[in-house]
PDB file of C-alpha atoms in Angstrom:
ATOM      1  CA  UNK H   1     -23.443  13.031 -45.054  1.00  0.00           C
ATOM      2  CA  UNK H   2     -27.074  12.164 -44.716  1.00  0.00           C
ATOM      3  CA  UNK H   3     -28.767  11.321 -41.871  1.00  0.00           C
ATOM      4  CA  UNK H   4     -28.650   7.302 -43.405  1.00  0.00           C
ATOM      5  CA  UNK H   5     -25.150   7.382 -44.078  1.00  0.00           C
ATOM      6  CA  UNK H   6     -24.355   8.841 -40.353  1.00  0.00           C
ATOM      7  CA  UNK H   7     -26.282   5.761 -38.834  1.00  0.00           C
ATOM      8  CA  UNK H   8     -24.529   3.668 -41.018  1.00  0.00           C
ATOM      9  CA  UNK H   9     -20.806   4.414 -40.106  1.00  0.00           C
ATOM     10  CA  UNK H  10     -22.214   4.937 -36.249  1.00  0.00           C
ATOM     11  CA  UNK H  11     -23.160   0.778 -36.763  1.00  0.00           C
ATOM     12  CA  UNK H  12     -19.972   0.016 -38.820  1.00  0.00           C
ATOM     13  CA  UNK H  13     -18.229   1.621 -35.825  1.00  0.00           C
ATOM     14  CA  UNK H  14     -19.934   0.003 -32.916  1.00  0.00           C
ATOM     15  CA  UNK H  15     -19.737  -3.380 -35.021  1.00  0.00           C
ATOM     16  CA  UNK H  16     -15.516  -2.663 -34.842  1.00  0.00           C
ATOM     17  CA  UNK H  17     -15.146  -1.876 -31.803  1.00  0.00           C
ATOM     18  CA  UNK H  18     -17.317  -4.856 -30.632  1.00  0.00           C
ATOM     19  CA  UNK H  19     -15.100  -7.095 -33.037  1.00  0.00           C
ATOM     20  CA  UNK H  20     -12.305  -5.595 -31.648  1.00  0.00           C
ATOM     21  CA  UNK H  21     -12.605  -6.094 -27.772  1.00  0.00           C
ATOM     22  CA  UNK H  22     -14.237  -9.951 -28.629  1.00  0.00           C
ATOM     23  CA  UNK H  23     -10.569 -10.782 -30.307  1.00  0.00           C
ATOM     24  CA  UNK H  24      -8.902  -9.149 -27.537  1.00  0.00           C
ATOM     25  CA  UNK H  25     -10.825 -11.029 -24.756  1.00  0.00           C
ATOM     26  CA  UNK H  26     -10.869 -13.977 -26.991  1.00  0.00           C
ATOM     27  CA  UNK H  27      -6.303 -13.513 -26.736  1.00  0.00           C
ATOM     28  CA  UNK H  28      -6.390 -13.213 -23.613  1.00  0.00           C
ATOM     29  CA  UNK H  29      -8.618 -16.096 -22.227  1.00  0.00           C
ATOM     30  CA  UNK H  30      -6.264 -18.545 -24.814  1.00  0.00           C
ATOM     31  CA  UNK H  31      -3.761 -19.344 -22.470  1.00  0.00           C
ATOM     32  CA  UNK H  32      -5.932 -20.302 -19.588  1.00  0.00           C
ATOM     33  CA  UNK H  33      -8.161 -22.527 -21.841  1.00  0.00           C
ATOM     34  CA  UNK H  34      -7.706 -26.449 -21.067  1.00  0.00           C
ATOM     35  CA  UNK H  35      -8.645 -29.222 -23.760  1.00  0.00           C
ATOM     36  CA  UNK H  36      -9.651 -32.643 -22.275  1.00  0.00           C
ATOM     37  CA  UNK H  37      -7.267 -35.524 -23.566  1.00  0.00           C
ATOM     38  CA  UNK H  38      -7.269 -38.761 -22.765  1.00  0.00           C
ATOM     39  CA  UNK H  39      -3.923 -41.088 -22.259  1.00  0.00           C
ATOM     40  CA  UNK H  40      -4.623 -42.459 -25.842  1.00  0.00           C
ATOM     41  CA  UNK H  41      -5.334 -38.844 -27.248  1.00  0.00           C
ATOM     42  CA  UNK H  42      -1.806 -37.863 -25.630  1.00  0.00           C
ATOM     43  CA  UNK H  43      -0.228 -41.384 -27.058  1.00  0.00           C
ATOM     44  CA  UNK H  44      -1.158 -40.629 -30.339  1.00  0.00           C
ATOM     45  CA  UNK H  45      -0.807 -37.174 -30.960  1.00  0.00           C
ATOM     46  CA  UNK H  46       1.798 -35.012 -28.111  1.00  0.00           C
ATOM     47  CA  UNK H  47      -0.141 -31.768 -27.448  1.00  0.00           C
ATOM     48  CA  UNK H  48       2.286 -28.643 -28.493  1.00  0.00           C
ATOM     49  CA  UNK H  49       4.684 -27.309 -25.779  1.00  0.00           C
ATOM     50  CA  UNK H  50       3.348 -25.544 -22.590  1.00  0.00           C
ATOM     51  CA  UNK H  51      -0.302 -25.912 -23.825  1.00  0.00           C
ATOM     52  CA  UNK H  52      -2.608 -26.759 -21.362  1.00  0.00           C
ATOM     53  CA  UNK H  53      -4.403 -29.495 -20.806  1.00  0.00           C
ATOM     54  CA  UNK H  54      -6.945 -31.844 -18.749  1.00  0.00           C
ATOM     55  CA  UNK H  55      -5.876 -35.366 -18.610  1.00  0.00           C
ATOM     56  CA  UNK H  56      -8.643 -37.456 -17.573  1.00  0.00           C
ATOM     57  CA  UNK H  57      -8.686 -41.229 -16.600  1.00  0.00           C
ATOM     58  CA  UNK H  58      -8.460 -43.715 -13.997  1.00  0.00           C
ATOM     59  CA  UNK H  59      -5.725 -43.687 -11.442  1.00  0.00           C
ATOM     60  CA  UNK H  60      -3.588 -47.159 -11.972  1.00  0.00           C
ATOM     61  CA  UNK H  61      -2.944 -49.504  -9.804  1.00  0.00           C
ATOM     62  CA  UNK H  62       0.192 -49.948  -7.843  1.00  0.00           C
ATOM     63  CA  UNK H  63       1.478 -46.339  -9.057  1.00  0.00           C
ATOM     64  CA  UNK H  64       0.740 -43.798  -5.803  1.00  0.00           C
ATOM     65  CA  UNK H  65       3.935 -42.826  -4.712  1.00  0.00           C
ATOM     66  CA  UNK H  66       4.071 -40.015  -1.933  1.00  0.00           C
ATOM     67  CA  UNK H  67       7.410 -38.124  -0.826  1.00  0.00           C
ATOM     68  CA  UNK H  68       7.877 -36.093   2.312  1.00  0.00           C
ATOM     69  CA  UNK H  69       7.286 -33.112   0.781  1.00  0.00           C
ATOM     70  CA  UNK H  70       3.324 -33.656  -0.195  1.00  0.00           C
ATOM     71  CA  UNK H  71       4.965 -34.319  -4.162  1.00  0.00           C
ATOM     72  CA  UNK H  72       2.707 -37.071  -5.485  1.00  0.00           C
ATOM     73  CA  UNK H  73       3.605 -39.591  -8.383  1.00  0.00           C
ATOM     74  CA  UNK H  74       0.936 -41.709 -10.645  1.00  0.00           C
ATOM     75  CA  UNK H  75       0.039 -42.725 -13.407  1.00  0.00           C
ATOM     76  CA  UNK H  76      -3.435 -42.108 -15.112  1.00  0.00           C
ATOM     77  CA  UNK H  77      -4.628 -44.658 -17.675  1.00  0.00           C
ATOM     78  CA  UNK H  78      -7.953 -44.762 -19.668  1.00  0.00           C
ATOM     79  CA  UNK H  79      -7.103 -49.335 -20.113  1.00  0.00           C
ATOM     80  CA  UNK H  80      -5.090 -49.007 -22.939  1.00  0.00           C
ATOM     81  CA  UNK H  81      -2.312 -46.341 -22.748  1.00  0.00           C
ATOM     82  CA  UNK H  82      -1.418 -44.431 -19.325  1.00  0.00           C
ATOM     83  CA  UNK H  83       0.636 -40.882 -18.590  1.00  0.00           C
ATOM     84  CA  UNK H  84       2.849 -40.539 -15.758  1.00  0.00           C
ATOM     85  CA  UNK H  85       1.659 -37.785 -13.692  1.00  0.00           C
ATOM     86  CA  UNK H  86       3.887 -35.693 -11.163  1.00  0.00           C
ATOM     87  CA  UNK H  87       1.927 -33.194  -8.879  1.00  0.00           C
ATOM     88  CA  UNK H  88       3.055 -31.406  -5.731  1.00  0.00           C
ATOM     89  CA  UNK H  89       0.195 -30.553  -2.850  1.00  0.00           C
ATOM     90  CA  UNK H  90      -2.698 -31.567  -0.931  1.00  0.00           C
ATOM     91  CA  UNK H  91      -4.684 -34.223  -3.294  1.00  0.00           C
ATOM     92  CA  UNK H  92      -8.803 -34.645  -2.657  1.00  0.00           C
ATOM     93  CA  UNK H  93      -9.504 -36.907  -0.150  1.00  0.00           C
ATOM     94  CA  UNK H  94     -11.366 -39.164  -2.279  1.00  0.00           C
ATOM     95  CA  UNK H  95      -7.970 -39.571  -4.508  1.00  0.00           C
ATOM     96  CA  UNK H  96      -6.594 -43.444  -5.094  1.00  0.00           C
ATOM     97  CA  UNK H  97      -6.349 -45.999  -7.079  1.00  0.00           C
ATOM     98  CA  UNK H  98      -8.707 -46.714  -9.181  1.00  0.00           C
ATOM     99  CA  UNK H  99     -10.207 -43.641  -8.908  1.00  0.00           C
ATOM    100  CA  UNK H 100     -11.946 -41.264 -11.754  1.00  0.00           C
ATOM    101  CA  UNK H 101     -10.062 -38.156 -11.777  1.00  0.00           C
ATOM    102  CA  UNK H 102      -8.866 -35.034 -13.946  1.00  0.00           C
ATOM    103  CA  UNK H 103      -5.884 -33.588 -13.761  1.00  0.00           C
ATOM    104  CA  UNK H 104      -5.094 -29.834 -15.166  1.00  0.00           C
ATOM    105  CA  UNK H 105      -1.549 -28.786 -16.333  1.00  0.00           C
ATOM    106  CA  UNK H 106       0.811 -29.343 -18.922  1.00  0.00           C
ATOM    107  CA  UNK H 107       2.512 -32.680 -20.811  1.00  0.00           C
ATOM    108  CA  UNK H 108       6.861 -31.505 -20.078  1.00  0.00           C
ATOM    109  CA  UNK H 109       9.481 -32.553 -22.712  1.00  0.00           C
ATOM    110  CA  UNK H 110       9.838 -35.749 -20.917  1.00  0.00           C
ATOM    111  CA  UNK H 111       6.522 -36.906 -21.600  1.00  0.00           C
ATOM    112  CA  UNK H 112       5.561 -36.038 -17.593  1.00  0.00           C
ATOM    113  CA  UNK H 113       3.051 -34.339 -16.775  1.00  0.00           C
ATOM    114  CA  UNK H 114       2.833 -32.275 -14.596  1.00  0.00           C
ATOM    115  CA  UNK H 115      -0.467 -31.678 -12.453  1.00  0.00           C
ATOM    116  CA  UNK H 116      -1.347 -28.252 -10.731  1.00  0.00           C
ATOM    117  CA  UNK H 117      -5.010 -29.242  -9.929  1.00  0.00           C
ATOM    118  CA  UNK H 118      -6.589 -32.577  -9.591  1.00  0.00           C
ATOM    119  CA  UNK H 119      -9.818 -33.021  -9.322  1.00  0.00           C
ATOM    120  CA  UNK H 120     -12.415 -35.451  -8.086  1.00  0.00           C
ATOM    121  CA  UNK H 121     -15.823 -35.249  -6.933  1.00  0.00           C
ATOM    122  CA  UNK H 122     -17.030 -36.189  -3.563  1.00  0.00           C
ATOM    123  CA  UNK H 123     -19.466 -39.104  -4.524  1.00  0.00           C
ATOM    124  CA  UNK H 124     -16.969 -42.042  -4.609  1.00  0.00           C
ATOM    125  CA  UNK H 125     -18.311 -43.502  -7.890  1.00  0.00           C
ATOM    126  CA  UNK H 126     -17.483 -40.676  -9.448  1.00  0.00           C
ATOM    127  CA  UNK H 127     -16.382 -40.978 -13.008  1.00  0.00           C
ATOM    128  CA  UNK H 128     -15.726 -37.444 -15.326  1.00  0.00           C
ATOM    129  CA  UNK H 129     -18.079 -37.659 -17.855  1.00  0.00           C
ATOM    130  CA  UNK H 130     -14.829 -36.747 -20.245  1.00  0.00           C
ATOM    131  CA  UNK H 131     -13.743 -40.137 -19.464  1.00  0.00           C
ATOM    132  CA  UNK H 132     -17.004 -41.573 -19.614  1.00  0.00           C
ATOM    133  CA  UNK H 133     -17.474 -40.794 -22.886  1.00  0.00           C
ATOM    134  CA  UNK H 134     -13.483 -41.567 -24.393  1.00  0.00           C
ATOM    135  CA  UNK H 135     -14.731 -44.852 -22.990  1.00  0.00           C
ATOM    136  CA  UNK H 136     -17.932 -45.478 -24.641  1.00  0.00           C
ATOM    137  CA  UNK H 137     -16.535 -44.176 -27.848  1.00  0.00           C
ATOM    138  CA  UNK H 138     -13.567 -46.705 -27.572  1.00  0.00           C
ATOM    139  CA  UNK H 139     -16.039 -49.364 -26.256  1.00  0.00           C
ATOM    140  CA  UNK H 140     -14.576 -49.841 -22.942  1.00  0.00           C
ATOM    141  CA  UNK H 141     -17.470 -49.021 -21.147  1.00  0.00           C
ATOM    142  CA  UNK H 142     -20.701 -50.943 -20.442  1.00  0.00           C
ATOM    143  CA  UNK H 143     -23.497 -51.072 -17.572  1.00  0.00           C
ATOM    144  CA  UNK H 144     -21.562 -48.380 -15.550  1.00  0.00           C
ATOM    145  CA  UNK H 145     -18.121 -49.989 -15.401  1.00  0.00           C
ATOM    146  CA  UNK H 146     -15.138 -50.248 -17.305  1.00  0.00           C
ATOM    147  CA  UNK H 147     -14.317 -52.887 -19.251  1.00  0.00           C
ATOM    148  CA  UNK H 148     -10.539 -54.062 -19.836  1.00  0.00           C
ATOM    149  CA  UNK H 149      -9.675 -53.925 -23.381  1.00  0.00           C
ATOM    150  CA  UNK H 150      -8.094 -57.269 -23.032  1.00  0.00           C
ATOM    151  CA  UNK H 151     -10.854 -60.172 -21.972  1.00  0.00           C
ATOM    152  CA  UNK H 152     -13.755 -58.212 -22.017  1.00  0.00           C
ATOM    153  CA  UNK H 153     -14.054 -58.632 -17.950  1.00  0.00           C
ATOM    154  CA  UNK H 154     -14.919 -55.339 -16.052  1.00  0.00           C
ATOM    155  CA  UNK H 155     -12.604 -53.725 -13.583  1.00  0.00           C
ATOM    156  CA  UNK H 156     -15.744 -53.118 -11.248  1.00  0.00           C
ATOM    157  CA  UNK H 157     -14.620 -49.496 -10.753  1.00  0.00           C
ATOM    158  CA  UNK H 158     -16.934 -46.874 -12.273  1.00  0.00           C
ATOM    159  CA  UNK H 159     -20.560 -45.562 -11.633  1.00  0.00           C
TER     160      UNK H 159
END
């Protein structure tokens, strides 16, 4: 082989072996990525068992329900559909109603899902800009507040 040839299978080589540990890591990282949905997204189309997600939304009205056991139910809606949520711990302290938050975990067979993070930032006009945005794209959201998809009046919660 000639000294061009040599450099050229050293680079072919280095190229496959690059290739090769970039689909590895790539296989590996696949189960702990999370796609953003909205209520809507996961009325519309269900996400495929066990795959992870991050529902994002506002916390509804009316649906906290705490057990004895720190297992919290609720329901997060983005004003036109809304997903039951089930999660079992120690919730941020700026968690309620009416509240901007995202939840990590995965949609079950019964159309629960079920939470094991929520998240929430400590400013308490916190909105996810995930949600933001679903919201501005669905026009539900002008001047920093939602706006219910039914008479145009704003809920008042929001930045």
């Amino acid at each position: 082989m000639t000294r061009k040839q040599k450099r050229l299978a050293s680079l072919f080589g280095i190229l496959a072996v690059v290739g090769t540990a970039a689909g590895l890591v790539l296989t590996a990282l696949s189960d702990s990525v999370a796609f953003f949905n909205s209520p809507t997204d996961i009325a519309a189309r269900a996400p495929d068992d066990g795959q992870r997600l991050r529902l994002g939304g506002i916390v509804e009205t009316g649906t906290v329900h705490r057990d004895a056991s720190q297992r919290v139910t609720f329901r997060i809606t983005d004003t036109v559909e809304s997903v039951p949520v089930v999660y079992a711990g120690l919730l941020p302290d700026l968690f309620r109603e009416g509240q901007g938050i995202v939840a990590e975990g995965r949609l079950g067979s019964d159309r629960i899902f079920v939470a094991d993070t929520v998240l929430a930032k400590h400013d308490e006009t916190y909105m996810p800009k995930e949600v933001v945005d679903d919201l501005k794209a669905r026009g539900l959201w002008k001047d920093g507040a939602i706006v219910s998809a039914k008479d145009g009046a704003s809920s008042g919660a929001g930045l």
